[in-house]
GROMACS .gro file of C-alpha atoms in nm:
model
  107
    1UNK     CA    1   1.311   0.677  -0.151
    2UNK     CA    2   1.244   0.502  -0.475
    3UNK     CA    3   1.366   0.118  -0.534
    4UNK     CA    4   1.546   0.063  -0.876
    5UNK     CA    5   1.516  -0.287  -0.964
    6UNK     CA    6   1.516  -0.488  -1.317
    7UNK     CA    7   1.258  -0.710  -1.451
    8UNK     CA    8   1.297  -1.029  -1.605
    9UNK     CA    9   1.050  -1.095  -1.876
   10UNK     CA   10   1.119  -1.345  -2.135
   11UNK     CA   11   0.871  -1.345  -2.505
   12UNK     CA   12   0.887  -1.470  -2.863
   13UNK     CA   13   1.157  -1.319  -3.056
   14UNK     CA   14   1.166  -1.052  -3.294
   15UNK     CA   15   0.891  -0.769  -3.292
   16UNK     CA   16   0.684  -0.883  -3.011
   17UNK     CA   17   0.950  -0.849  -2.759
   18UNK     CA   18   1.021  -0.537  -2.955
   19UNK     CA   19   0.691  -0.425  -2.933
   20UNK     CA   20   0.706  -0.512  -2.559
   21UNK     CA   21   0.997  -0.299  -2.479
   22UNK     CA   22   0.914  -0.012  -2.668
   23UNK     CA   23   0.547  -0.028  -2.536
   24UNK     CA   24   0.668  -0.052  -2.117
   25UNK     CA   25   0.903   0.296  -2.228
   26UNK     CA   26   0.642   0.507  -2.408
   27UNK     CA   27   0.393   0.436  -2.148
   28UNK     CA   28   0.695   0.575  -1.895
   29UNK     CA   29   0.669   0.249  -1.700
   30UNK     CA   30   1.059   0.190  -1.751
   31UNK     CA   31   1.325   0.411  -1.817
   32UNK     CA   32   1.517   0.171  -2.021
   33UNK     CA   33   1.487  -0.188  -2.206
   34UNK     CA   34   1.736  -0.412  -2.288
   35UNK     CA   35   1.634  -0.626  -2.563
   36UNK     CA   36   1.837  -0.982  -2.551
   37UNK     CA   37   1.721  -1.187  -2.832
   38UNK     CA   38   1.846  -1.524  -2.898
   39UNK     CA   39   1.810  -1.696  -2.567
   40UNK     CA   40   1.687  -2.050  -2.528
   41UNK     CA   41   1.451  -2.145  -2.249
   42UNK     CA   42   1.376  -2.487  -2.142
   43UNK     CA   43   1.041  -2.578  -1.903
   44UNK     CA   44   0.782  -2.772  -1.823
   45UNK     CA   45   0.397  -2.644  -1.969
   46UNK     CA   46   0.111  -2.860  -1.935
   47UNK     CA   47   0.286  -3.164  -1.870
   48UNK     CA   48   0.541  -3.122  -2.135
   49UNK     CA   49   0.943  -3.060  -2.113
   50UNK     CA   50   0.944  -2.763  -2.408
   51UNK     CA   51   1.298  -2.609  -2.527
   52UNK     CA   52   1.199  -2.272  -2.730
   53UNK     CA   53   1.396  -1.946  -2.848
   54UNK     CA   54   1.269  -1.674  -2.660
   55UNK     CA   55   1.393  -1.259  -2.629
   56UNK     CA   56   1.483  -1.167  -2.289
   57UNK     CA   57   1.376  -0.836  -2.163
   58UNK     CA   58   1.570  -0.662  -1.910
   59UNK     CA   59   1.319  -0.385  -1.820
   60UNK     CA   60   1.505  -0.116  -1.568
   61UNK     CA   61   1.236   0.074  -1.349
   62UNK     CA   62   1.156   0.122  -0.981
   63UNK     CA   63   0.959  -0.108  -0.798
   64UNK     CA   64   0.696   0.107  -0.712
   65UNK     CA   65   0.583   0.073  -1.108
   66UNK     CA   66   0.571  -0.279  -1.063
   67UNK     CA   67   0.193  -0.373  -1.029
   68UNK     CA   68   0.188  -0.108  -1.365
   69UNK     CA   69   0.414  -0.273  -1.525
   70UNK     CA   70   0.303  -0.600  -1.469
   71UNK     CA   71  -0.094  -0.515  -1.528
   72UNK     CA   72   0.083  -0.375  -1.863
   73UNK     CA   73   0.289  -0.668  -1.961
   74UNK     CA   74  -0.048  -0.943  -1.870
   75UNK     CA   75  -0.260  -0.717  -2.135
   76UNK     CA   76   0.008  -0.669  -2.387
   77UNK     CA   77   0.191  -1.016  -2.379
   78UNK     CA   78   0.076  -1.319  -2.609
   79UNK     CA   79   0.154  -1.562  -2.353
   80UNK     CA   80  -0.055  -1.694  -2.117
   81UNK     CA   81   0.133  -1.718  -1.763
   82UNK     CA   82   0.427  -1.420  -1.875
   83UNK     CA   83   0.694  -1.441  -1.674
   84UNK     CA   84   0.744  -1.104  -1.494
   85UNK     CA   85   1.003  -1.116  -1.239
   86UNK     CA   86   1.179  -0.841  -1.045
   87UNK     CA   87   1.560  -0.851  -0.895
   88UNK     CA   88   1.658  -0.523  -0.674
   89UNK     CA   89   1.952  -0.351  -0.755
   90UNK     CA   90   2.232  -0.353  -0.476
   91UNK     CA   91   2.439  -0.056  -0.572
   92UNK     CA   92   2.383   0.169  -0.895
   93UNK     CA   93   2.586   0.494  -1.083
   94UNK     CA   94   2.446   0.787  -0.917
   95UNK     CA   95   2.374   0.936  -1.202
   96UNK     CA   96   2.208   0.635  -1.374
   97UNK     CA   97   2.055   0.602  -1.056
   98UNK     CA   98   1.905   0.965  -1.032
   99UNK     CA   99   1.790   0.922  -1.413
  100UNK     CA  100   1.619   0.625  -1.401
  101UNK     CA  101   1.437   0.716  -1.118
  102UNK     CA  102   1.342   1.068  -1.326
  103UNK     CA  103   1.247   0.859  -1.618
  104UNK     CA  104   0.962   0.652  -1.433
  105UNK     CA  105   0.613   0.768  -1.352
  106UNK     CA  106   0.593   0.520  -1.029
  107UNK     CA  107   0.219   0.699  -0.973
   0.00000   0.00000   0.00000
């Protein structure tokens, strides 16, 4: 049995996070994308407290694809240290369920 979960991945704004998310779907490594631009992240990089705006991608796939998608996201991302984090899902649609599930290549 396949585990859906979502993956967090935050990136600049505009076209490389759109890049990103359309990149992680044509290589069939998510079924869906959501694209949240506008959100501002605060942390600490080499020593520093930063505040940036960043897109946040909410990647749906099955955690099976997850060493994919993350190998994917490391080659692909212009950050150094990506953040690439997956949540499981606790309950799901059936039918969203059953598509997202069809719409991964987890091999």
């Amino acid at each position: 049995m396949s585990e859906p979960v979502a993956i967090l991945i935050a990136c600049p704004p505009g076209e490389p996070a759109a890049t990103l998310a359309r990149g992680l779907v044509e290589a069939g490594l998510a079924a869906c994308v959501n694209h949240l631009p506008g959100v501002r992240s605060t942390y600490r990089w080499k020593g520093e407290i930063v505040t940036e705006s960043e897109d946040l991608l909410l990647v749906k796939t099955l955690r099976e694809a997850f060493p994919a998608v993350e190998a994917w996201v490391v080659a692909n991302h212009p950050y150094d240290v990506p953040e690439i984090v997956a949540l499981p899902f606790v309950e799901g649609h059936a039918p969203y369920m059953a598509w997202l599930e069809a719409s991964v290549d987890a091999s």
